[in-house]
Amino acid sequence: IVIYWSRSGATELLASKIANLTNSDVCQITLTNPYPADYLETRTRANRERDTGLTPDLNMQLPDLTQYETVYLGFQTWAMTLSEPLKAFLKAYGNELSGKRIMPFETNGGYGIGNCLDVMSQLLQISGATNYTIERPLTIAGNQVDVADTAVREWCD
Ligand SMILES: Cc1cc2nc3c(=O)[nH]c(=O)nc-3n(C[C@H](O)[C@H](O)[C@H](O)COP(=O)(O)O)c2cc1C
């Protein structure tokens, strides 16, 4: 299954490519209070959430994951770390990823993945997840996703 969150569409486009190539089901992470379209307003809110540790409320139902071996988990880098919605997802549902093979895919503004994978590991541990593996991430600049088919295919293979 492909599980992802996306504010401005880059990670969503990447998620759809991965889902098509791997014939996966898709689950979008959704929030009670979505972020504004405006970048600066989003950044202000995200900075406040990061400073206070108060991640956004989720408004979603996770499908039963027992039927899946592999979880393609899609996110984006914010302030060189994991975006707040993904932190919220891992806090709430990290333990559901026990025993899974996690395939992380990430988009960014050109500065790379930052410490997203470290934060992901920490939150999985805190949530009580066990026996999971985190595979090599697919990392793509958000404005390059439309020309990244070769890299996406190689990673999926
Ligand atoms: C609040 C905020 C903070 C960001 N911080 C970074 C950053 O530190 N480094 C980076 O390379 N890109 C950063 N970006 C750019 C996003 O990672 C990039 O646009 C990403 O592809 C967005 O994914 P989405 O379209 O799926 O929401 C930031 C974007 C936002 C909105």
PDB file of N, CA and C in Angstrom, residues 88-138:
ATOM      1  N   ALA A  88       2.647  13.398  12.866  1.00  0.00           N
ATOM      2  CA  ALA A  88       1.338  13.063  13.452  1.00  0.00           C
ATOM      3  C   ALA A  88       0.932  11.639  13.080  1.00  0.00           C
ATOM      4  N   PHE A  89       1.150  11.288  11.807  1.00  0.00           N
ATOM      5  CA  PHE A  89       0.772   9.940  11.358  1.00  0.00           C
ATOM      6  C   PHE A  89       1.564   8.866  12.107  1.00  0.00           C
ATOM      7  N   LEU A  90       2.862   9.082  12.233  1.00  0.00           N
ATOM      8  CA  LEU A  90       3.692   8.058  12.890  1.00  0.00           C
ATOM      9  C   LEU A  90       3.372   7.952  14.376  1.00  0.00           C
ATOM     10  N   LYS A  91       3.056   9.091  15.010  1.00  0.00           N
ATOM     11  CA  LYS A  91       2.653   9.030  16.428  1.00  0.00           C
ATOM     12  C   LYS A  91       1.369   8.228  16.592  1.00  0.00           C
ATOM     13  N   ALA A  92       0.416   8.459  15.678  1.00  0.00           N
ATOM     14  CA  ALA A  92      -0.906   7.826  15.824  1.00  0.00           C
ATOM     15  C   ALA A  92      -0.906   6.378  15.361  1.00  0.00           C
ATOM     16  N   TYR A  93      -0.198   6.093  14.271  1.00  0.00           N
ATOM     17  CA  TYR A  93      -0.334   4.787  13.618  1.00  0.00           C
ATOM     18  C   TYR A  93       0.978   4.028  13.452  1.00  0.00           C
ATOM     19  N   GLY A  94       2.067   4.567  14.016  1.00  0.00           N
ATOM     20  CA  GLY A  94       3.362   3.917  13.829  1.00  0.00           C
ATOM     21  C   GLY A  94       3.344   2.440  14.186  1.00  0.00           C
ATOM     22  N   ASN A  95       2.632   2.091  15.258  1.00  0.00           N
ATOM     23  CA  ASN A  95       2.644   0.680  15.675  1.00  0.00           C
ATOM     24  C   ASN A  95       1.967  -0.228  14.650  1.00  0.00           C
ATOM     25  N   GLU A  96       1.131   0.354  13.771  1.00  0.00           N
ATOM     26  CA  GLU A  96       0.503  -0.448  12.714  1.00  0.00           C
ATOM     27  C   GLU A  96       1.534  -0.893  11.669  1.00  0.00           C
ATOM     28  N   LEU A  97       2.724  -0.300  11.718  1.00  0.00           N
ATOM     29  CA  LEU A  97       3.763  -0.643  10.744  1.00  0.00           C
ATOM     30  C   LEU A  97       4.676  -1.755  11.256  1.00  0.00           C
ATOM     31  N   SER A  98       4.346  -2.330  12.394  1.00  0.00           N
ATOM     32  CA  SER A  98       5.114  -3.472  12.901  1.00  0.00           C
ATOM     33  C   SER A  98       5.167  -4.571  11.848  1.00  0.00           C
ATOM     34  N   GLY A  99       6.369  -5.117  11.660  1.00  0.00           N
ATOM     35  CA  GLY A  99       6.531  -6.237  10.744  1.00  0.00           C
ATOM     36  C   GLY A  99       6.550  -5.852   9.279  1.00  0.00           C
ATOM     37  N   LYS A 100       6.376  -4.567   8.968  1.00  0.00           N
ATOM     38  CA  LYS A 100       6.303  -4.159   7.561  1.00  0.00           C
ATOM     39  C   LYS A 100       7.677  -3.828   7.010  1.00  0.00           C
ATOM     40  N   ARG A 101       7.738  -3.957   5.688  1.00  0.00           N
ATOM     41  CA  ARG A 101       8.884  -3.433   4.945  1.00  0.00           C
ATOM     42  C   ARG A 101       8.488  -2.021   4.523  1.00  0.00           C
ATOM     43  N   ILE A 102       9.170  -1.020   5.089  1.00  0.00           N
ATOM     44  CA  ILE A 102       8.820   0.371   4.822  1.00  0.00           C
ATOM     45  C   ILE A 102       9.720   0.905   3.712  1.00  0.00           C
ATOM     46  N   MET A 103       9.099   1.408   2.656  1.00  0.00           N
ATOM     47  CA  MET A 103       9.823   1.997   1.524  1.00  0.00           C
ATOM     48  C   MET A 103       9.553   3.497   1.542  1.00  0.00           C
ATOM     49  N   PRO A 104      10.495   4.294   2.074  1.00  0.00           N
ATOM     50  CA  PRO A 104      10.230   5.732   2.206  1.00  0.00           C
ATOM     51  C   PRO A 104      10.459   6.472   0.881  1.00  0.00           C
ATOM     52  N   PHE A 105       9.530   7.347   0.536  1.00  0.00           N
ATOM     53  CA  PHE A 105       9.780   8.245  -0.610  1.00  0.00           C
ATOM     54  C   PHE A 105       9.476   9.678  -0.196  1.00  0.00           C
ATOM     55  N   GLU A 106      10.314  10.586  -0.709  1.00  0.00           N
ATOM     56  CA  GLU A 106      10.322  11.944  -0.164  1.00  0.00           C
ATOM     57  C   GLU A 106      10.501  12.955  -1.272  1.00  0.00           C
ATOM     58  N   THR A 107       9.844  14.117  -1.124  1.00  0.00           N
ATOM     59  CA  THR A 107      10.147  15.243  -2.007  1.00  0.00           C
ATOM     60  C   THR A 107      10.615  16.427  -1.167  1.00  0.00           C
ATOM     61  N   ASN A 108      11.318  17.333  -1.823  1.00  0.00           N
ATOM     62  CA  ASN A 108      11.902  18.484  -1.114  1.00  0.00           C
ATOM     63  C   ASN A 108      12.080  19.635  -2.096  1.00  0.00           C
ATOM     64  N   GLY A 109      12.509  20.772  -1.546  1.00  0.00           N
ATOM     65  CA  GLY A 109      12.690  21.964  -2.364  1.00  0.00           C
ATOM     66  C   GLY A 109      14.086  22.092  -2.963  1.00  0.00           C
ATOM     67  N   GLY A 110      14.851  21.018  -2.934  1.00  0.00           N
ATOM     68  CA  GLY A 110      16.175  21.032  -3.543  1.00  0.00           C
ATOM     69  C   GLY A 110      17.308  20.887  -2.552  1.00  0.00           C
ATOM     70  N   TYR A 111      16.961  20.775  -1.256  1.00  0.00           N
ATOM     71  CA  TYR A 111      18.001  20.675  -0.234  1.00  0.00           C
ATOM     72  C   TYR A 111      18.117  19.272   0.357  1.00  0.00           C
ATOM     73  N   GLY A 112      17.408  18.326  -0.209  1.00  0.00           N
ATOM     74  CA  GLY A 112      17.561  16.940   0.226  1.00  0.00           C
ATOM     75  C   GLY A 112      16.663  16.555   1.385  1.00  0.00           C
ATOM     76  N   ILE A 113      16.886  15.347   1.882  1.00  0.00           N
ATOM     77  CA  ILE A 113      15.947  14.702   2.800  1.00  0.00           C
ATOM     78  C   ILE A 113      16.147  15.127   4.259  1.00  0.00           C
ATOM     79  N   GLY A 114      17.276  15.812   4.567  1.00  0.00           N
ATOM     80  CA  GLY A 114      17.499  16.238   5.953  1.00  0.00           C
ATOM     81  C   GLY A 114      17.551  15.044   6.896  1.00  0.00           C
ATOM     82  N   ASN A 115      16.984  15.198   8.089  1.00  0.00           N
ATOM     83  CA  ASN A 115      17.042  14.097   9.060  1.00  0.00           C
ATOM     84  C   ASN A 115      15.715  13.332   9.161  1.00  0.00           C
ATOM     85  N   CYS A 116      14.945  13.370   8.064  1.00  0.00           N
ATOM     86  CA  CYS A 116      13.613  12.732   8.084  1.00  0.00           C
ATOM     87  C   CYS A 116      13.660  11.275   8.541  1.00  0.00           C
ATOM     88  N   LEU A 117      14.656  10.525   8.049  1.00  0.00           N
ATOM     89  CA  LEU A 117      14.660   9.092   8.373  1.00  0.00           C
ATOM     90  C   LEU A 117      14.985   8.844   9.844  1.00  0.00           C
ATOM     91  N   ASP A 118      15.835   9.690  10.423  1.00  0.00           N
ATOM     92  CA  ASP A 118      16.122   9.561  11.859  1.00  0.00           C
ATOM     93  C   ASP A 118      14.861   9.814  12.676  1.00  0.00           C
ATOM     94  N   VAL A 119      14.135  10.870  12.300  1.00  0.00           N
ATOM     95  CA  VAL A 119      12.902  11.199  13.031  1.00  0.00           C
ATOM     96  C   VAL A 119      11.876  10.085  12.843  1.00  0.00           C
ATOM     97  N   MET A 120      11.796   9.551  11.634  1.00  0.00           N
ATOM     98  CA  MET A 120      10.875   8.439  11.389  1.00  0.00           C
ATOM     99  C   MET A 120      11.198   7.259  12.303  1.00  0.00           C
ATOM    100  N   SER A 121      12.478   6.906  12.391  1.00  0.00           N
ATOM    101  CA  SER A 121      12.877   5.782  13.254  1.00  0.00           C
ATOM    102  C   SER A 121      12.529   6.052  14.711  1.00  0.00           C
ATOM    103  N   GLN A 122      12.810   7.281  15.159  1.00  0.00           N
ATOM    104  CA  GLN A 122      12.508   7.623  16.565  1.00  0.00           C
ATOM    105  C   GLN A 122      11.018   7.485  16.846  1.00  0.00           C
ATOM    106  N   LEU A 123      10.176   8.029  15.944  1.00  0.00           N
ATOM    107  CA  LEU A 123       8.728   8.011  16.189  1.00  0.00           C
ATOM    108  C   LEU A 123       8.176   6.592  16.090  1.00  0.00           C
ATOM    109  N   LEU A 124       8.746   5.776  15.203  1.00  0.00           N
ATOM    110  CA  LEU A 124       8.315   4.375  15.134  1.00  0.00           C
ATOM    111  C   LEU A 124       8.626   3.666  16.443  1.00  0.00           C
ATOM    112  N   GLN A 125       9.813   3.929  16.963  1.00  0.00           N
ATOM    113  CA  GLN A 125      10.188   3.307  18.243  1.00  0.00           C
ATOM    114  C   GLN A 125       9.257   3.755  19.365  1.00  0.00           C
ATOM    115  N   ILE A 126       9.014   5.078  19.433  1.00  0.00           N
ATOM    116  CA  ILE A 126       8.149   5.615  20.484  1.00  0.00           C
ATOM    117  C   ILE A 126       6.743   5.026  20.386  1.00  0.00           C
ATOM    118  N   SER A 127       6.284   4.806  19.152  1.00  0.00           N
ATOM    119  CA  SER A 127       4.920   4.295  18.974  1.00  0.00           C
ATOM    120  C   SER A 127       4.809   2.812  19.320  1.00  0.00           C
ATOM    121  N   GLY A 128       5.968   2.163  19.504  1.00  0.00           N
ATOM    122  CA  GLY A 128       5.939   0.748  19.879  1.00  0.00           C
ATOM    123  C   GLY A 128       6.030  -0.206  18.703  1.00  0.00           C
ATOM    124  N   ALA A 129       6.320   0.307  17.512  1.00  0.00           N
ATOM    125  CA  ALA A 129       6.448  -0.564  16.339  1.00  0.00           C
ATOM    126  C   ALA A 129       7.662  -1.475  16.500  1.00  0.00           C
ATOM    127  N   THR A 130       7.523  -2.708  16.019  1.00  0.00           N
ATOM    128  CA  THR A 130       8.620  -3.681  16.111  1.00  0.00           C
ATOM    129  C   THR A 130       8.774  -4.412  14.781  1.00  0.00           C
ATOM    130  N   ASN A 131       9.967  -4.961  14.585  1.00  0.00           N
ATOM    131  CA  ASN A 131      10.227  -5.879  13.461  1.00  0.00           C
ATOM    132  C   ASN A 131       9.972  -5.281  12.086  1.00  0.00           C
ATOM    133  N   TYR A 132      10.105  -3.979  11.955  1.00  0.00           N
ATOM    134  CA  TYR A 132       9.960  -3.353  10.640  1.00  0.00           C
ATOM    135  C   TYR A 132      11.350  -3.135  10.058  1.00  0.00           C
ATOM    136  N   THR A 133      11.424  -2.967   8.757  1.00  0.00           N
ATOM    137  CA  THR A 133      12.675  -2.534   8.134  1.00  0.00           C
ATOM    138  C   THR A 133      12.395  -1.253   7.352  1.00  0.00           C
ATOM    139  N   ILE A 134      13.376  -0.370   7.318  1.00  0.00           N
ATOM    140  CA  ILE A 134      13.273   0.848   6.506  1.00  0.00           C
ATOM    141  C   ILE A 134      14.274   0.725   5.370  1.00  0.00           C
ATOM    142  N   GLU A 135      13.768   0.671   4.145  1.00  0.00           N
ATOM    143  CA  GLU A 135      14.628   0.486   2.975  1.00  0.00           C
ATOM    144  C   GLU A 135      15.210   1.824   2.512  1.00  0.00           C
ATOM    145  N   ARG A 136      16.062   1.747   1.514  1.00  0.00           N
ATOM    146  CA  ARG A 136      16.686   2.961   0.951  1.00  0.00           C
ATOM    147  C   ARG A 136      15.613   3.917   0.440  1.00  0.00           C
ATOM    148  N   PRO A 137      15.674   5.185   0.830  1.00  0.00           N
ATOM    149  CA  PRO A 137      14.613   6.110   0.416  1.00  0.00           C
ATOM    150  C   PRO A 137      14.758   6.554  -1.040  1.00  0.00           C
ATOM    151  N   LEU A 138      13.629   6.867  -1.636  1.00  0.00           N
ATOM    152  CA  LEU A 138      13.607   7.566  -2.926  1.00  0.00           C
ATOM    153  C   LEU A 138      13.449   9.052  -2.622  1.00  0.00           C
TER     154      LEU A 138
END
